Coordinates of C-alpha atoms and ligand atoms in Angstrom, one line a residue:
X23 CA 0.0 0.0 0.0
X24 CA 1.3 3.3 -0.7
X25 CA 1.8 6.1 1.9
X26 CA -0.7 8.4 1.9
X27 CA -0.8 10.7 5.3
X28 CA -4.2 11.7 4.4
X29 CA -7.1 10.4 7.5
X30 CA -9.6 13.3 6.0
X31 CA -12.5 10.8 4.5
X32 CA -12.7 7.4 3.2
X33 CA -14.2 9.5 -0.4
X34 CA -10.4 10.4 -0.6
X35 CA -9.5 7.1 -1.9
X36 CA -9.4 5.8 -5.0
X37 CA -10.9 2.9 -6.1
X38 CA -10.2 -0.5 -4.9
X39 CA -8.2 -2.1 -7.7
X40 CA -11.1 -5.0 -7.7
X41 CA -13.2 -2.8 -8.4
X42 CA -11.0 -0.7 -11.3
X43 CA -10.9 -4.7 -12.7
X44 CA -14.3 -5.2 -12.7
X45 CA -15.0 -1.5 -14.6
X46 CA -12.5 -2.6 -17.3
X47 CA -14.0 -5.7 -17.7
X48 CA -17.4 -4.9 -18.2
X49 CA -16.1 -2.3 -21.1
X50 CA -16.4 -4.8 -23.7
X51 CA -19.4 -4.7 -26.8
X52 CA -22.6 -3.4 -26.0
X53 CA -25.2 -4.0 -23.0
X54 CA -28.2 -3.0 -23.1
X55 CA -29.0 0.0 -21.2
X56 CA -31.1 1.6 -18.2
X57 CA -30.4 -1.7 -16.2
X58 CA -31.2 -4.2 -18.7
X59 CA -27.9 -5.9 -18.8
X60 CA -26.7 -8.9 -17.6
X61 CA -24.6 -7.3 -15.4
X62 CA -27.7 -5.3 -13.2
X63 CA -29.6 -8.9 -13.1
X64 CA -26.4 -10.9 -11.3
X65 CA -25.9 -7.8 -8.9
X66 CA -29.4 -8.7 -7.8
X67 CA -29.0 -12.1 -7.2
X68 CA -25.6 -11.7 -5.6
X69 CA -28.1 -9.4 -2.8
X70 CA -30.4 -11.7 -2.8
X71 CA -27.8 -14.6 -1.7
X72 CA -25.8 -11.4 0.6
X73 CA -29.7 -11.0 2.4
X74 CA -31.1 -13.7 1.6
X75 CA -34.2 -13.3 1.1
X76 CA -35.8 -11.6 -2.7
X77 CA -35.3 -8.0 -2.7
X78 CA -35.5 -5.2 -4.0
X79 CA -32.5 -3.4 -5.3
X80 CA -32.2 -0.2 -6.8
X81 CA -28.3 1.1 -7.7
X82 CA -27.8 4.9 -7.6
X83 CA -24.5 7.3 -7.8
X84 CA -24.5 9.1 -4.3
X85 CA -25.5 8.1 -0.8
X86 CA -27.6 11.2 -0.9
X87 CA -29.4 10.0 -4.0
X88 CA -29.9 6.7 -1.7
X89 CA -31.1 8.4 1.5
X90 CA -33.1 11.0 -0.1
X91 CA -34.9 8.6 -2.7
X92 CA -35.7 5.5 0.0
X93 CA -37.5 8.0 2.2
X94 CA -39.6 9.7 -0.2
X95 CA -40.7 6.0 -0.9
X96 CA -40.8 5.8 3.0
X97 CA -42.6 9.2 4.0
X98 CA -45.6 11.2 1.9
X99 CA -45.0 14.9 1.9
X100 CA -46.6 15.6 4.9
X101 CA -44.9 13.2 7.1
X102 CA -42.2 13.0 9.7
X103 CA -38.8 11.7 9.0
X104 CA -37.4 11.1 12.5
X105 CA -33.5 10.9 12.6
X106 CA -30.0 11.5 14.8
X107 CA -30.3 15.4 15.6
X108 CA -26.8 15.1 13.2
X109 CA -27.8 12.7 10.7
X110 CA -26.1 12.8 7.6
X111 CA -30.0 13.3 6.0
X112 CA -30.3 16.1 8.6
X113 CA -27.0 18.2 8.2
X114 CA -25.0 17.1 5.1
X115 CA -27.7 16.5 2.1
X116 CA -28.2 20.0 1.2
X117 CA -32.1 19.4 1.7
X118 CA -32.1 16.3 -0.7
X119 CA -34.7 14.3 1.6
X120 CA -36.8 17.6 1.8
X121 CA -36.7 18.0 -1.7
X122 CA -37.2 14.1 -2.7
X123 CA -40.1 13.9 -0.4
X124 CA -41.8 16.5 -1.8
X125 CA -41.8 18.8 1.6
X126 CA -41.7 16.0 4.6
X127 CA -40.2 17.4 7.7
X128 CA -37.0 15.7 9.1
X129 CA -37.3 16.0 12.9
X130 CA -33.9 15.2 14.8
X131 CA -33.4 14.0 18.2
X132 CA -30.8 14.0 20.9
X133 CA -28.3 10.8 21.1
X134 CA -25.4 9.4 22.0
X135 CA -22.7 8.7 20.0
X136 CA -25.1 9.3 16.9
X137 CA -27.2 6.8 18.5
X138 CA -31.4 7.6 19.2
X139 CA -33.7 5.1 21.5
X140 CA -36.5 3.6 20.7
X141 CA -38.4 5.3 23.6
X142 CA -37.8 8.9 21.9
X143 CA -38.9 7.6 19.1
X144 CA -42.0 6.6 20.8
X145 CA -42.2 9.7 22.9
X146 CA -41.9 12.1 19.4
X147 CA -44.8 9.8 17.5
X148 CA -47.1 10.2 20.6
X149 CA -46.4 14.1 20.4
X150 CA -47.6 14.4 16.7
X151 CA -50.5 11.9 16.8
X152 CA -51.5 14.3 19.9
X153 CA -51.2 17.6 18.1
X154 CA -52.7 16.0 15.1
X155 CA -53.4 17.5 11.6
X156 CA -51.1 20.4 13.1
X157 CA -48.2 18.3 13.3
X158 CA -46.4 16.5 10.4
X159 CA -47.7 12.8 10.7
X160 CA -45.1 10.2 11.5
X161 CA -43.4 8.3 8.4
X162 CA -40.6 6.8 8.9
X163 CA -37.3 6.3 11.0
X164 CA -34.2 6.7 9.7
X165 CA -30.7 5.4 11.8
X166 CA -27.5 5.3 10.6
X167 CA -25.3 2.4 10.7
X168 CA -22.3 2.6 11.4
X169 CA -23.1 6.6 12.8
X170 CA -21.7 9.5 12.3
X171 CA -19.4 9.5 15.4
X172 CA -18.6 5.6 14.5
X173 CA -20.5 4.1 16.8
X174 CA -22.1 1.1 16.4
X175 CA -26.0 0.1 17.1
X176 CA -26.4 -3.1 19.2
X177 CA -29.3 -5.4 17.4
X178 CA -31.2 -5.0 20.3
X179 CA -31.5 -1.0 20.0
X180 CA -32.7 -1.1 16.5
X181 CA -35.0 -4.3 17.5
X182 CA -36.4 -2.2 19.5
X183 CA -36.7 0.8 17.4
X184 CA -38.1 -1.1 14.5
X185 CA -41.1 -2.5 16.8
X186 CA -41.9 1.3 17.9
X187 CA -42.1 1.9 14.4
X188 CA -44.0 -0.8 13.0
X189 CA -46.4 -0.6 15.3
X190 CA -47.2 2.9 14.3
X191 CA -47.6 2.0 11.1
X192 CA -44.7 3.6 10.1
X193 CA -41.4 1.9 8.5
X194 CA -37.5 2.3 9.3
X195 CA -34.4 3.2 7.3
X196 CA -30.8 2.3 7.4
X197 CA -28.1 4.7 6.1
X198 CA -25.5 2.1 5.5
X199 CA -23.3 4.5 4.0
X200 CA -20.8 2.9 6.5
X201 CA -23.1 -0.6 6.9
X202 CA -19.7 -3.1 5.8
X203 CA -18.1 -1.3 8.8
X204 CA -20.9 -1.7 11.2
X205 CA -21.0 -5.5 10.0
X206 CA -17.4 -6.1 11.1
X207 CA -17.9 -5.0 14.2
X208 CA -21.2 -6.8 15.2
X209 CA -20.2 -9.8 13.5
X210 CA -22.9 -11.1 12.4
X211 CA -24.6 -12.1 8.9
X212 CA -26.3 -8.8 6.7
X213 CA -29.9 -10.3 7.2
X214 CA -29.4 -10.6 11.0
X215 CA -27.8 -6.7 10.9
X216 CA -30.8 -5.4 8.6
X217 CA -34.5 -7.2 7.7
X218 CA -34.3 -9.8 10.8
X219 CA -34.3 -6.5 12.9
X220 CA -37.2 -5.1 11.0
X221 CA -35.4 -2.6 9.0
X222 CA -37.5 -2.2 6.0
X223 CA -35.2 -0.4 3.5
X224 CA -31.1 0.2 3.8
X225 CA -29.4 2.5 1.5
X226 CA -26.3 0.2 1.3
X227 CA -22.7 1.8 0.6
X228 CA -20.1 1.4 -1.5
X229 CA -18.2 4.4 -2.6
X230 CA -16.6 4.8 0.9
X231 CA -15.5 1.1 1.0
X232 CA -13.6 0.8 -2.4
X233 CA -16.2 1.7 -5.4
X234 CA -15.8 4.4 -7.5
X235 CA -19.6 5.8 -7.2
X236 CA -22.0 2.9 -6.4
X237 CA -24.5 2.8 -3.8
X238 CA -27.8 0.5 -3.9
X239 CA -31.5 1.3 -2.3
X240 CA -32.1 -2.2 -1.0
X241 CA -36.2 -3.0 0.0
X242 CA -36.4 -5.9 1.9
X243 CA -39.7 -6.6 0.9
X244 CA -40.4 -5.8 -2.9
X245 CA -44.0 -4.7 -2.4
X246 CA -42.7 -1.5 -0.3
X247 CA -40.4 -0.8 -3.6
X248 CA -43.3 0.2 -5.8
X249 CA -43.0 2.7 -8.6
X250 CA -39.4 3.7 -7.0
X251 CA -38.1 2.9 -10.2
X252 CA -40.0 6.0 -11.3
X253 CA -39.0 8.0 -9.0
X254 CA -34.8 7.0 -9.4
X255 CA -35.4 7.8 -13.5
X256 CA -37.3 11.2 -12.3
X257 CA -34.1 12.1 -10.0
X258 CA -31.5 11.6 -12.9
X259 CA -30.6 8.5 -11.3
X260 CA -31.0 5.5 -13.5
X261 CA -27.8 5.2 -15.5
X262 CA -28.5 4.8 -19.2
X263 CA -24.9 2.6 -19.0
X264 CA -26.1 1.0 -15.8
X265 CA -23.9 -1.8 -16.3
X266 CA -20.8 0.6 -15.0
X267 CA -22.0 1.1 -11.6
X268 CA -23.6 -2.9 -11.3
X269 CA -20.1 -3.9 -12.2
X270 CA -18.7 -2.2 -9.5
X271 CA -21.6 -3.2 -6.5
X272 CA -21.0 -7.2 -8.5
X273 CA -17.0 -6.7 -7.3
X274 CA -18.0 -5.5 -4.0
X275 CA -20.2 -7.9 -2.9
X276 CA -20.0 -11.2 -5.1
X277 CA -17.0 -12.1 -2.9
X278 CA -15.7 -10.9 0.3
X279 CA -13.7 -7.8 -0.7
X280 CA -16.2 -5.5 1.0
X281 CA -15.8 -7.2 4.2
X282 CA -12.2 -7.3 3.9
X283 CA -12.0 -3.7 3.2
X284 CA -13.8 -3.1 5.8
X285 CA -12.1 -4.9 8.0
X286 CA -8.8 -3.3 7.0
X287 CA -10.2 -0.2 7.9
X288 CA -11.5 -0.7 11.0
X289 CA -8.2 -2.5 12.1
X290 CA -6.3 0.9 11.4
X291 CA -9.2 2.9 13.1
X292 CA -8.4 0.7 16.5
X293 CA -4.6 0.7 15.8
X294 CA -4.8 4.4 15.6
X295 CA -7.5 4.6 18.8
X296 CA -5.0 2.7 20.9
X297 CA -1.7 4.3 20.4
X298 CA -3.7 7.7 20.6
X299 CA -4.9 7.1 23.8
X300 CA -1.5 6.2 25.3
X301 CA -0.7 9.8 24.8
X302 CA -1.4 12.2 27.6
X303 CA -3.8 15.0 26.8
X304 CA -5.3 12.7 24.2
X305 CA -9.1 11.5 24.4
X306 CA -11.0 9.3 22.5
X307 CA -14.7 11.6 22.0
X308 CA -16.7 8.6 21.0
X309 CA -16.3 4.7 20.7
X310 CA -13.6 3.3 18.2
X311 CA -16.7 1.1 16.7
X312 CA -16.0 1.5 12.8
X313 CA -13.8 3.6 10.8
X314 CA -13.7 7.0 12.1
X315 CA -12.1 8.2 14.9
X316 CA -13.0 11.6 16.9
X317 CA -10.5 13.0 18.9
X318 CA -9.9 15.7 21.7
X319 CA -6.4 17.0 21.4
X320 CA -4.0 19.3 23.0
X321 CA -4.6 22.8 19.8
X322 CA -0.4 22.5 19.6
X323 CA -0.5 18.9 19.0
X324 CA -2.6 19.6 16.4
X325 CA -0.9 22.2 14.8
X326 CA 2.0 20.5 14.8
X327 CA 0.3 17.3 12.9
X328 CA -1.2 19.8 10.4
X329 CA 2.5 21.4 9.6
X330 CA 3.8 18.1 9.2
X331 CA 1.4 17.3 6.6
X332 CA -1.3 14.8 8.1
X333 CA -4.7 15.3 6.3
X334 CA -7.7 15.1 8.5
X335 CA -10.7 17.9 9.6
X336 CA -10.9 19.9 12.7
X337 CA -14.3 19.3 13.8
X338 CA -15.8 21.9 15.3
X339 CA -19.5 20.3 16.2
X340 CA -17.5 18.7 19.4
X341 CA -17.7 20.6 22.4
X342 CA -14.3 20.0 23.9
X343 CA -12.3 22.7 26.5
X344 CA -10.2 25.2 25.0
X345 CA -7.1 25.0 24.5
X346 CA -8.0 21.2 23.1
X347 CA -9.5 20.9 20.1
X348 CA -11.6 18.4 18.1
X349 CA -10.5 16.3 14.8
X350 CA -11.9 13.5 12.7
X351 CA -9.7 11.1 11.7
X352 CA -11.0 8.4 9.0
X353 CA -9.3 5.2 7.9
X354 CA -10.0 2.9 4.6
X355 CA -9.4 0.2 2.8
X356 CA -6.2 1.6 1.8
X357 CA -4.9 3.1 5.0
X358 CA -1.4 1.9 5.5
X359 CA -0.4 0.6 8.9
X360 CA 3.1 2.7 8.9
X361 CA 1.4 5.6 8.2
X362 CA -1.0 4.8 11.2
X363 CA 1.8 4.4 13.3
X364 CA 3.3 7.7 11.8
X365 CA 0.5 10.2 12.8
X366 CA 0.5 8.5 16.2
X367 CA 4.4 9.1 17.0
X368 CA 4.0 12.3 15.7
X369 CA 1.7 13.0 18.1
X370 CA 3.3 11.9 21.1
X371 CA 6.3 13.8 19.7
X372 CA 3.9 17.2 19.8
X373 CA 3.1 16.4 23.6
X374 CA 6.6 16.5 24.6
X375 CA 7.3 19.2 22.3
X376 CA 3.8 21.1 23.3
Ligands
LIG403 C1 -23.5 8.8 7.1 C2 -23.4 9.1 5.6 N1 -24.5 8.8 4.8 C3 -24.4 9.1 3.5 C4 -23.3 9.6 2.9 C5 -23.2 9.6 1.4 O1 -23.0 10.9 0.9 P1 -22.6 11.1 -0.6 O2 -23.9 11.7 -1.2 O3 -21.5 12.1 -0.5 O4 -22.2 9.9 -1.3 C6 -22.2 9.9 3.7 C7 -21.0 10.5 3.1 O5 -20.2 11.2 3.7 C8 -22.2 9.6 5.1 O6 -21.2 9.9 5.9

C-alpha cells in the first residue's frame, strides 16, 4: 500500500483495484442499457444470496441520492422523517430528503454517540398523533449504521426501534453509507444486521468502501419498492450505461472484498485509537466502533500534525475545552499501517514538544 498521510475521509480514496478490474472488464461490446444488462440482473441475485431473502435493489451514484430517494418512498410529503439530531440526511444533504419527499419534515433528536432510542422515538410519535393535523404525521425512522461518530447500534437498540415503528404503522431506514463497517464489528450475517431487525429499506454503501460511485437502495420486501423505479429515473438516477455502476456493487459484494475492506479499515481505526490514547492530553470523543475516529487534542499537537502534513478535519460540532481541540480522523481500505503508526508518533512527539 502506498503512503498516503491523508485520515480526511474514506471518499479520498481511490478505487479498490477490484473494483478498477471489474469496470474494465465490463467495457467490452454493448449492454443493453437503463439496467437491462446482464450485469444489473447478477448484482441482484448476488443481494439476494448477501440477504437472503428476494429484494428489491435499486443502484444509484451518491448516498444522498440513496437516503433522499428511500425515504420519499418511505414518507408522503406531509410526514415526519425522525432521525439523529446530526444525521447525515439532517446536516449534510443539502435538503435532498426535503426536496425528494416533496416537503416531509425531518425532525432530529438528541443521542449518544449518533445513537437515538427507541423510547424517543415513541415519545416524538405520541407528540404528533396528539397535536394531530397540526403536526407533520409520523413516516418513517431513519438510523444510521455505522453513525456519524462511528459508533455502532447493538441489534437489540434497532429491535427495539423497529417494533416502535411498525407498530405505528410507520417503517425504518438504514443509512448504510458505512453498513460493511458496522457488519465487522457486530459480526454477524447482513440479514441478522438489517431485515431480521425489521429494518425495512437500507441505502447500502459502496463508494466509501472501495467503489468508485455505487450505492444501492435495497427493500427488503419488494412490495414496499413500488413505482421507485420512477422516482430514481425522475431524480437523474437511473444510468443509461447501468452496467458501469452494477459492475462495480458485483466486485464489491459477489466475494468478500467489501468485508475485507472493511475490516482493513476498522483494524487501522483501532490501531490508531489505541496508540492515541496512550498519549497524555489525548481523548478518545466517542467509541472506536468502525472507521472513524473523533478525537480531543491538545490545539499544539494539532498544529504540529497539520504542519507536518497529516490530512484530517478539525471538527468543530464537538464541544471540547479550549485549549484542546476536536478532529476526525477516517481510515479505509487503503490506509497503511506505517502511516497509522506515523501520525501516532508524531503525536506523542507534539506532547513533549507542546
Ligand atoms: C453517514 C453518511 N451517509 C451518507 C453519505 C453519502 O454521501 P454522498 O452523497 O456524498 O455519497 C455519507 C458520506 O459522507 C455519510 O457519511
Amino acid at each position: 500500500m502506498e503512503s498516503r498521510r491523508n485520515f480526511t475521509s474514506d471518499n479520498v480514496t481511490a478505487m479498490a483495484p477490484e473494483v478498477l478490474a471489474a469496470i474494465m472488464a465490463a467495457n467490452t461490446d454493448v449492454a443493453a442499457s437503463y439496467g437491462s444488462d446482464t450485469y444489473t440482473g447478477r448484482l441482484q441475485e448476488i443481494l439476494f444470496r448477501v440477504f437472503e431473502r428476494e429484494i428489491a435493489v435499486f443502484p444509484v451514484a451518491t448516498g444522498t441520492a440513496a437516503n433522499a430517494l428511500a425515504l420519499s418512498q418511505l414518507t408522503p410529503p406531509f410526514g415526519a422523517i425522525y432521525c439523529y439530531e446530526a444525521a447525515h440526511v439532517m446536516t449534510d444533504e443539502c435538503g435532498a430528503p426535503e426536496l425528494y419527499t416533496g416537503g416531509a419534515k425531518l425532525i432530529g433528536l438528541p443521542g449518544v454517540s449518533g445513537r437515538i432510542k427507541a423510547k424517543q422515538v415513541a415519545d416524538a410519535i405520541a407528540y404528533a398523533r396528539e397535536m394531530g393535523v397540526h403536526h407533520v404525521r409520523p413516516g418513517c425512522v431513519s438510523i444510521t449504521q455505522a453513525t456519524e461518530w462511528g459508533a455502532i447500534y447493538r441489534p437489540s437498540e434497532i429491535k427495539a426501534i423497529a417494533d416502535v415503528v411498525h407498530a405505528n404503522g410507520m417503517h425504518l431506514h438504514m443509512d448504510g453509507a458505512r453498513f460493511a463497517n458496522a457488519l465487522v464489528t457486530l459480526d454477524c450475517s447482513p440479514a441478522e444486521a438489517t431485515w431480521k431487525l425489521g429494518v425495512d429499506a437500507l441505502s447500502l454503501g459502496a463508494t466509501k468502501n472501495g467503489a468508485m460511485s455505487a450505492e444501492a437502495v435495497v427493500f427488503f420486501d419488494p412490495a414496499l419498492a413500488r413505482d421507485f423505479e420512477y422516482r430514481r429515473k425522475r431524480a437523474g438516477h437511473l444510468w443509461s450505461k447501468l452496467r458501469f455502476m452494477s459492475c462495480q456493487l458485483i466486485a464489491c459484494f459477489e466475494a468478500d472484498l467489501w468485508m475485507r475492506n472493511a475490516q482493513h479499515a476498522n483494524a487501522m481505526t483501532l490501531r490508531l485509537a489505541e496508540g492515541l490514547q496512550q498519549i497524555e492530553g489525548v481523548r478518545l470523543i466517542h467509541p472506536a466502533e468502525a472507521n472513524e475516529l473523533f478525537v480531543q487534542m491538545p490545539e499544539s499537537m494539532v498544529r504540529d500534525l497539520e504542519s507536518a502534513g497529516f490530512g484530517f478535519y478539525r471538527w468543530a460540532l464537538c464541544d471540547v475545552p479550549a485549549p484542546s481541540v476536536a478532529i476526525r480522523l477516517v481510515t479505509a481500505f487503503d490506509t497503511n499501517e506505517a502511516d497509522v503508526d506515523a501520525f501516532v508518533a508524531h503525536a506523542a512527539r507534539g506532547k513533549v514538544n507542546g
